[in-house]
Coordinates of C-alpha atoms in Angstrom, one line a residue:
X1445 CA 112.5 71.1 125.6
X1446 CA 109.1 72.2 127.1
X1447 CA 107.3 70.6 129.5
X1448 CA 103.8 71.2 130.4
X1449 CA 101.9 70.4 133.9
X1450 CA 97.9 70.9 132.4
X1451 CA 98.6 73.1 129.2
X1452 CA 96.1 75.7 130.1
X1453 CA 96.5 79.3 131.2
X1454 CA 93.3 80.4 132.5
X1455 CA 95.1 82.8 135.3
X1456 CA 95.6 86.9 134.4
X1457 CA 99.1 87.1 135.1
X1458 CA 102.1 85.4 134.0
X1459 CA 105.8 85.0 135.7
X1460 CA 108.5 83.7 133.9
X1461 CA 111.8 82.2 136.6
X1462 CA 115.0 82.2 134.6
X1463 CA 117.6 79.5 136.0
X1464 CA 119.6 79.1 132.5
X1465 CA 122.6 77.4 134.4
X1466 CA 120.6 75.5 137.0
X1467 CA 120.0 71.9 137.4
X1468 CA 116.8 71.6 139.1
X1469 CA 116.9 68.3 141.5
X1470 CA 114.3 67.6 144.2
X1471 CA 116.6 69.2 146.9
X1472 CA 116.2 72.3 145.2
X1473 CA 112.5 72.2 145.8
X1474 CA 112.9 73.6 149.2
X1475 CA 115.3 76.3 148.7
X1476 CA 114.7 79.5 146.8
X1477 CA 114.8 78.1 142.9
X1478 CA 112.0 75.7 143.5
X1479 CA 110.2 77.8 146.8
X1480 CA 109.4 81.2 144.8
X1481 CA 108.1 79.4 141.2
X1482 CA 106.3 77.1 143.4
X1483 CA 104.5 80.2 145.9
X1484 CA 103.5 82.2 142.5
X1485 CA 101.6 79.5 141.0
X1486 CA 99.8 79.3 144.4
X1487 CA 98.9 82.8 144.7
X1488 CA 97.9 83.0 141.1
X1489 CA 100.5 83.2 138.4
X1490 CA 100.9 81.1 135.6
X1491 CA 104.5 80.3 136.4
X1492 CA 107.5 79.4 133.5
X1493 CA 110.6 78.2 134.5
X1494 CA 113.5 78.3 132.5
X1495 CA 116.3 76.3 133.8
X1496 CA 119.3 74.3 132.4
X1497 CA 118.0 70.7 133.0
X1498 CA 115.3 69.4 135.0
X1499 CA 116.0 66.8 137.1
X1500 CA 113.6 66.0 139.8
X1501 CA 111.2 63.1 139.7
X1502 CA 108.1 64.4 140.7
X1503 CA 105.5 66.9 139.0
X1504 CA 106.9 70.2 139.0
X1505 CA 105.2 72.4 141.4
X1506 CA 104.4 75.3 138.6
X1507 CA 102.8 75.1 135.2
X1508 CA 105.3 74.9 132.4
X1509 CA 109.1 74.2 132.3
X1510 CA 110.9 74.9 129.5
X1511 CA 114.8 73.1 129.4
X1512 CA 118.1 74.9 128.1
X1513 CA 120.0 72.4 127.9
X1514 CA 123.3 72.7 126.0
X1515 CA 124.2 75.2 123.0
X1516 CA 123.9 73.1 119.9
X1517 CA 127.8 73.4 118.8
X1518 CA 128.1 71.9 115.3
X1519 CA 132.3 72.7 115.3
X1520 CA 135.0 72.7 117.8
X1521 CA 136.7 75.9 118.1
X1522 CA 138.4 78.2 120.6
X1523 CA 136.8 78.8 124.3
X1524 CA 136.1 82.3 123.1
X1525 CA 133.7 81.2 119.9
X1526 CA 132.2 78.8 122.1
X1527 CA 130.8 81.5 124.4
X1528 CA 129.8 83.8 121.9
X1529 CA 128.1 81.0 120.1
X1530 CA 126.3 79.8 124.2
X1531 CA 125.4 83.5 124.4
X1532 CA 123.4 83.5 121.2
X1533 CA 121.7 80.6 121.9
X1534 CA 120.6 81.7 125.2
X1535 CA 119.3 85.1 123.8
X1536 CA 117.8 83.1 120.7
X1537 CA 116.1 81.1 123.4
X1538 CA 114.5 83.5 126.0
X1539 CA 113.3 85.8 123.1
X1540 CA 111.5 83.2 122.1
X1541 CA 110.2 82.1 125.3
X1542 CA 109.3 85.9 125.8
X1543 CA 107.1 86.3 122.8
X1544 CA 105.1 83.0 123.2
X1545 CA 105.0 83.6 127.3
X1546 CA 104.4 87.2 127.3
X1547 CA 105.4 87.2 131.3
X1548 CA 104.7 90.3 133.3
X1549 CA 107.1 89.8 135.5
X1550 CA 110.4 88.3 135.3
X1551 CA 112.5 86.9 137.8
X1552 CA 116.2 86.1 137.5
X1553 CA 118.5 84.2 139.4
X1554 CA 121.8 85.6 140.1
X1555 CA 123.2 88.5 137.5
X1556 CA 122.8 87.5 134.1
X1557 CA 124.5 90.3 131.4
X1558 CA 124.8 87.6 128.3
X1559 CA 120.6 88.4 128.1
X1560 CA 120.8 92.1 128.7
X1561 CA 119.9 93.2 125.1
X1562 CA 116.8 90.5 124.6
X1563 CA 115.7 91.9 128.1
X1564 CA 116.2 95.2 127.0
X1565 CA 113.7 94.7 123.7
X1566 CA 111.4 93.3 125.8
X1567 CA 111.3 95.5 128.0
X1568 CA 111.0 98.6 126.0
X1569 CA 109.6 97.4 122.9
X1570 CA 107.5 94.6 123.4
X1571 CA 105.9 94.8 126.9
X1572 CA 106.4 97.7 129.0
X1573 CA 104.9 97.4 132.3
X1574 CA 107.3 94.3 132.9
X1575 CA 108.6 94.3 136.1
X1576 CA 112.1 92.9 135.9
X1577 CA 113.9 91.0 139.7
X1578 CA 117.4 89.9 140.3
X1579 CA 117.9 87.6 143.3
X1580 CA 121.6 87.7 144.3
X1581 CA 122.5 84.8 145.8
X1582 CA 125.9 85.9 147.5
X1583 CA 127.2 87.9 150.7
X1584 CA 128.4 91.0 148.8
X1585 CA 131.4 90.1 148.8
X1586 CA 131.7 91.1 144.8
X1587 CA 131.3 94.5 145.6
X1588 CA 135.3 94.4 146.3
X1589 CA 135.8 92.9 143.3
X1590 CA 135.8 95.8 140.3
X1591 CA 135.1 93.4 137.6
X1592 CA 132.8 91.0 139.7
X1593 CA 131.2 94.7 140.6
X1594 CA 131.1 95.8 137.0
X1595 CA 129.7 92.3 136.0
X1596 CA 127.0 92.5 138.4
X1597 CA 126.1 95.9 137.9
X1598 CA 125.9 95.1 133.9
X1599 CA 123.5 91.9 135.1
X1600 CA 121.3 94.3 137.1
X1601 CA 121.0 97.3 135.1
X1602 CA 117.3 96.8 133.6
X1603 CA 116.1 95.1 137.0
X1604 CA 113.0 96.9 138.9
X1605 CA 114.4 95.0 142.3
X1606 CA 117.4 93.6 143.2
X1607 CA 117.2 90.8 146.3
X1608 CA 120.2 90.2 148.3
X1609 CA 119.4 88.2 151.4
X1610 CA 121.0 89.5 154.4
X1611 CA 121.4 92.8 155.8
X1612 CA 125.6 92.3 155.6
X1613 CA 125.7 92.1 152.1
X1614 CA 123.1 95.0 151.6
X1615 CA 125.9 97.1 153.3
X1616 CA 129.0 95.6 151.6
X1617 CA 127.0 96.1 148.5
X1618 CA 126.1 99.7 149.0
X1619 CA 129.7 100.2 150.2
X1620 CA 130.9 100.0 146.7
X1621 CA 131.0 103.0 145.0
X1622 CA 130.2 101.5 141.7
X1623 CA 127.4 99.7 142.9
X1624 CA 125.7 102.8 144.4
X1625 CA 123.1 103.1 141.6
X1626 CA 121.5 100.2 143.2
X1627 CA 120.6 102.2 146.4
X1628 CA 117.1 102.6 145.5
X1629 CA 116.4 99.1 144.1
X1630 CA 118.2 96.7 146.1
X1631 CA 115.9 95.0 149.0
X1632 CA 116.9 92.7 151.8
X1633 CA 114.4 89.6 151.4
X1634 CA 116.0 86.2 153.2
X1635 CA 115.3 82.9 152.0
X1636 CA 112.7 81.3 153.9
X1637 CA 111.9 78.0 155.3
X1638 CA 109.8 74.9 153.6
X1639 CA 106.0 74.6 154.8
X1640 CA 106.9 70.6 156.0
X1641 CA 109.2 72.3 158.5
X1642 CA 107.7 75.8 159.5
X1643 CA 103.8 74.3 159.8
X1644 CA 105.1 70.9 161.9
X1645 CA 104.6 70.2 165.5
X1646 CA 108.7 70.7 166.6
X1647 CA 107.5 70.4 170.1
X1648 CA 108.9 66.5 170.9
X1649 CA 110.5 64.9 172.9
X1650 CA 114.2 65.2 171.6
X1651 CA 117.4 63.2 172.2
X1652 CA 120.7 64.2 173.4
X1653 CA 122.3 65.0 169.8
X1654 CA 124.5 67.4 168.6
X1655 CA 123.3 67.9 164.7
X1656 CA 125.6 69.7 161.9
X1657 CA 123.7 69.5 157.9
X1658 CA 125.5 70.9 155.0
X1659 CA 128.1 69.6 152.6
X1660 CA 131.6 68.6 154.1
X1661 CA 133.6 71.1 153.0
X1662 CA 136.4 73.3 153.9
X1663 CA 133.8 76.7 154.2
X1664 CA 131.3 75.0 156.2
X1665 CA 134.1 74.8 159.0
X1666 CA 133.3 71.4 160.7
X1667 CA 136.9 71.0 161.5
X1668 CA 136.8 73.6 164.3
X1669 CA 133.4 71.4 165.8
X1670 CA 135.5 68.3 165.5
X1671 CA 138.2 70.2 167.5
X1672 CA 135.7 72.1 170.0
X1673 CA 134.1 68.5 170.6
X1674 CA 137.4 67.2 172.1
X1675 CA 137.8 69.9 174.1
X1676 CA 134.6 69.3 175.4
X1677 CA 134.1 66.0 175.4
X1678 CA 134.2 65.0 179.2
X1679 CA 130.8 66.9 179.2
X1680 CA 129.5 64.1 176.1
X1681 CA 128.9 61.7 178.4
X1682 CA 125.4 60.7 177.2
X1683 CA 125.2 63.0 173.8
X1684 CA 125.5 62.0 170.2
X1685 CA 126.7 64.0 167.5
X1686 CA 125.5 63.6 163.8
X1687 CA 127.0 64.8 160.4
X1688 CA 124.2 65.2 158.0
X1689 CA 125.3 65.4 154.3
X1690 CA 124.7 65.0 150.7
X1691 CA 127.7 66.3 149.6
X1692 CA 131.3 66.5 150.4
X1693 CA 135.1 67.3 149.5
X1694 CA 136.3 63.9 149.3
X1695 CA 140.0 64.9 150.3
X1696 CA 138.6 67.3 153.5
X1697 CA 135.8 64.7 154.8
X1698 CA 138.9 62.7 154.6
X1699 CA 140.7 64.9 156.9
X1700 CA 137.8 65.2 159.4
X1701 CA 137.5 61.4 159.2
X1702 CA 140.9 61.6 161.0
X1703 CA 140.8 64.0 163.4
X1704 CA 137.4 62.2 164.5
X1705 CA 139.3 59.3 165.1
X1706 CA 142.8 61.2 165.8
X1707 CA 140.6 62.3 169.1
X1708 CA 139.7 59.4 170.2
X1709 CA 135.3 60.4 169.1
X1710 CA 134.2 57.6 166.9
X1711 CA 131.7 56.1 169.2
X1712 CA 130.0 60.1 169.2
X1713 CA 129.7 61.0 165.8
X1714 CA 128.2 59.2 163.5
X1715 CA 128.4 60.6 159.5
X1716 CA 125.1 59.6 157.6
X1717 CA 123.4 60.7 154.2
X1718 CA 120.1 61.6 154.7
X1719 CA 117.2 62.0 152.8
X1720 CA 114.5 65.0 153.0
X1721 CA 112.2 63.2 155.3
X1722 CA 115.6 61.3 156.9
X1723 CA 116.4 65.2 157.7
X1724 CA 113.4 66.4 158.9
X1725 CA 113.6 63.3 161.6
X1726 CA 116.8 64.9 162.5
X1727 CA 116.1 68.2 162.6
X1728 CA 112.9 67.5 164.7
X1729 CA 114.7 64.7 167.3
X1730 CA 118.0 66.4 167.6
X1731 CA 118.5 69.0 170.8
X1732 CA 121.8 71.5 169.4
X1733 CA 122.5 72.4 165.9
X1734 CA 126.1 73.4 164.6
X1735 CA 127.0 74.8 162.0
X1736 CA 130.6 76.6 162.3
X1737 CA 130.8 77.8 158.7
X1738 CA 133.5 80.2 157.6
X1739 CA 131.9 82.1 154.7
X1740 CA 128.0 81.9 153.9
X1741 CA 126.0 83.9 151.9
X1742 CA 122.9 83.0 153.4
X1743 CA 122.6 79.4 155.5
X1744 CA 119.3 77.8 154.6
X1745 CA 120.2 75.0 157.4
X1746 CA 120.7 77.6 159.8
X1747 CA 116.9 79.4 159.3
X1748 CA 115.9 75.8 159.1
X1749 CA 117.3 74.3 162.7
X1750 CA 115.9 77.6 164.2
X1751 CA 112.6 76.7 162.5
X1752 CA 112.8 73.4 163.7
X1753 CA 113.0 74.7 167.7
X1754 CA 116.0 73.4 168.3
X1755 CA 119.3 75.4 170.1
X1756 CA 121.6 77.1 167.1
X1757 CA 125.1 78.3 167.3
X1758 CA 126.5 79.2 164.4
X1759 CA 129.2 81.7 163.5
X1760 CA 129.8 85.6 162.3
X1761 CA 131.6 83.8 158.9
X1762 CA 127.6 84.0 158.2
X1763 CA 125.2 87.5 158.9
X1764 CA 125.3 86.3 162.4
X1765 CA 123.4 89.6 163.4
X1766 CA 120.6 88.7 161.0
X1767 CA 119.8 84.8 162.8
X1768 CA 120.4 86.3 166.7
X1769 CA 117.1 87.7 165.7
X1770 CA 115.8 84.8 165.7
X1771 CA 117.4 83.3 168.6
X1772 CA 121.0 81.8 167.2
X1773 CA 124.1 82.3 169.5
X1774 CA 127.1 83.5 167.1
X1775 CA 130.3 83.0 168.1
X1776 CA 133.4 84.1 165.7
X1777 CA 134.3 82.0 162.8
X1778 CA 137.5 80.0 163.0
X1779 CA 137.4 80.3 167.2
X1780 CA 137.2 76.9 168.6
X1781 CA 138.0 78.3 172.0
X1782 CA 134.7 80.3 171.7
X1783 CA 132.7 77.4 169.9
X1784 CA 134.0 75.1 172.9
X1785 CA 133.2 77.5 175.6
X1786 CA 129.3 78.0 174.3
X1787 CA 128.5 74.5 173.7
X1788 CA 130.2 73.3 177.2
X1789 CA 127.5 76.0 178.5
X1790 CA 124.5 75.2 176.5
X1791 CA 125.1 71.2 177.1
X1792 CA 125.4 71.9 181.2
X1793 CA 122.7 74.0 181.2
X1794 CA 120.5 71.8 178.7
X1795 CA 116.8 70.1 180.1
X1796 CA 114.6 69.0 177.7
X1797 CA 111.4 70.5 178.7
X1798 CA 108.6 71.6 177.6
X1799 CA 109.1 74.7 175.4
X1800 CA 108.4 77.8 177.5
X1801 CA 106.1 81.1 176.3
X1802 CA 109.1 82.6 174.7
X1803 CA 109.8 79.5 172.6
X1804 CA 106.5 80.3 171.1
X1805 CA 106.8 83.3 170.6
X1806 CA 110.1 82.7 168.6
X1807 CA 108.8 80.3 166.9
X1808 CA 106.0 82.3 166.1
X1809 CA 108.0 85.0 164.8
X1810 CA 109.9 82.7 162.7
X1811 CA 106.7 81.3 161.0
X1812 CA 105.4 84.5 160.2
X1813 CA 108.6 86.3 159.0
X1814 CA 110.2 83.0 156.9
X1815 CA 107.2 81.8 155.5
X1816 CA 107.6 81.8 151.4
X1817 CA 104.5 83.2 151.1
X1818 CA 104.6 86.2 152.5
X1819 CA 109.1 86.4 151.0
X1820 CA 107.6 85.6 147.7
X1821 CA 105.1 89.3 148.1
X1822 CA 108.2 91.2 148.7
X1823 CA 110.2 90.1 145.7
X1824 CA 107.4 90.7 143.5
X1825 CA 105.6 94.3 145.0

């Protein structure tokens, strides 16, 4: 299915955003899928997007959307027919898309080899000054992995630019022997942070609340806060702590719903589903941000509380090293000792002033190196 925002194409140079397994939802409108299709058609592409379904319920931020969907199958068979059968319709699809689009530069989420041969035509028989970008959404960690390796490496091969998006994985990445071809394409570019949170005034008045977003899961580690919070929690006196989330492992938020009352802390934490502008509110009200995760290949919550001004402490189960530039205190994963002993410090040392020169200056920092804008350049020069 296409969809069109004005049907006209009076700008010089087309992109085309390839999401083939994605389900675009409004949420995604403020991470990278929706943020870089979104920043082209404001600096002057006329931006495609192919994803799997679209699903958000305003008018998409770029000019044409063209939907996936699901390979037609007209017969049951095994697993193996049905992928060959998914593969040819995605290839049957995008060459399509490429000779009615014409897009001079393509931009691919993830590593994609069931389109390597349609790329490949396009690239070197239909339009050759196409540049071709891979955005790796992981933390390397594939690079161990001989056939994830070899799968990714396939994916990349005809890719200009490869983005990975911290330096960590750039170096498990390069570590891999196999991998080492992509030493003079692959570019550490982070994911940035939404213009309704880096261009806000964060400077307000905020209330004594401890704030953890992301889903309630196992990797996100909010067991060890739970547990850190009862070692701490003579010192919570007059402080609040709130679970953000919009998604969860019903059998480990079940878990967490126990210890929180195993401890004796249901009248501090409160568990609440917010909305965007429900999470902004937090983000801008709340003093401390949490977020104890075990394995992260980037942490858009993370760049977001630091964007927001408040106090983050996250963990090394992230690229810790990349956020202490920006003013995060890492502490190691899975230590609720260490998690304990920084937020006892942080909450006895806590005043709620005014920010001082070098909270500006952070901040500053922050706005200028995590604004989409100026990510979105360095994908595409």
């Amino acid at each position: 299915m296409t969809k069109d925002v004005d049907g006209q194409r009076p700008k010089e140079k087309t992109a085309l955003f390839y999401w083939p397994d994605g389900e675009m939802r409004d949420v995604h409108l403020y991470k990278d899928v929706g943020e870089i299709p979104k920043t082209l058609h404001e600096i002057g592409y006329y931006v495609i997007v192919i994803v799997g379904r679209l699903r958000i319920t305003s008018r998409p931020p770029w000019d044409r959307t063209y939907e996936l969907g699901e390979a037609p199958l007209r017969a049951r068979g095994p697993a193996t027919v049905k992928l060959i059968h998914k593969i040819i319709y995605m290839n049957a699809f995008l060459f399509k898309v490429l000779l009615n689009e014409r897009p001079d530069i393509i931009i691919i989420m993830y590593s994609d080899p069931r389109v390597l041969l349609v790329l490949a035509i396009y690239k070197y028989l239909i339009k050759k000054r196409v540049k071709i970008v891979n955005k790796l959404d992981s933390d390397g960690s594939f690079a161990h992995n001989i056939y994830k390796a070899m799968y990714y490496q396939l994916g990349t091969l005809l890719s200009d630019k490869v983005i990975i998006e911290t330096t960590c994985a750039y170096e498990k990445v390069l570590s891999s022997k196999l991998l080492k071809y992509m030493s003079h394409k692959l570019v550490v570019v982070p994911n940035g942070v939404s213009n309704d949170i880096l261009f806000s005034n964060v400077h307000r008045k905020r209330e004594k609340r401890i704030l953890f977003a992301g889903a309630i899961t196992y990797e996100k580690g909010l067991d060890v806060l739970i547990r850190a919070l009862f070692r701490i929690r003579q010192e919570l006196n007059h402080w609040k702590v709130v679970i953000a989330s919009n998604g969860a492992d019903s059998r480990y938020q079940g878990l967490i719903k126990k210890y929180v009352e195993l401890y004796g802390l249901e009248d501090k934490v409160e568990f609440v589903t917010a909305s965007r502008a429900e999470m902004l509110d937090l983000y801008f009200s709340s003093s401390i941000f949490v977020l104890p995760t075990r394995r992260e290949s980037y942490g858009i919550a993370i760049a977001e509380a630091l964007a927001s001004g408040l106090i983050v402490i996250t963990t090394d189960g992230t690229c810790g090293r990349d956020f202490e530039s920006f003013g995060a205190i890492v502490v190691k994963k899975d230590s609720v000792d260490e998690l304990a002993f920084v937020l006892r410090h942080v909450i006895k040392n806590y005043e709620n002033d005014l920010p001082t020169e070098n909270d500006r200056s952070r901040l500053e920092t922050i706005r200028k190196l995590l604004n989409w804008r100026f990510l979105t350049s360095l994908i595409i020069r």
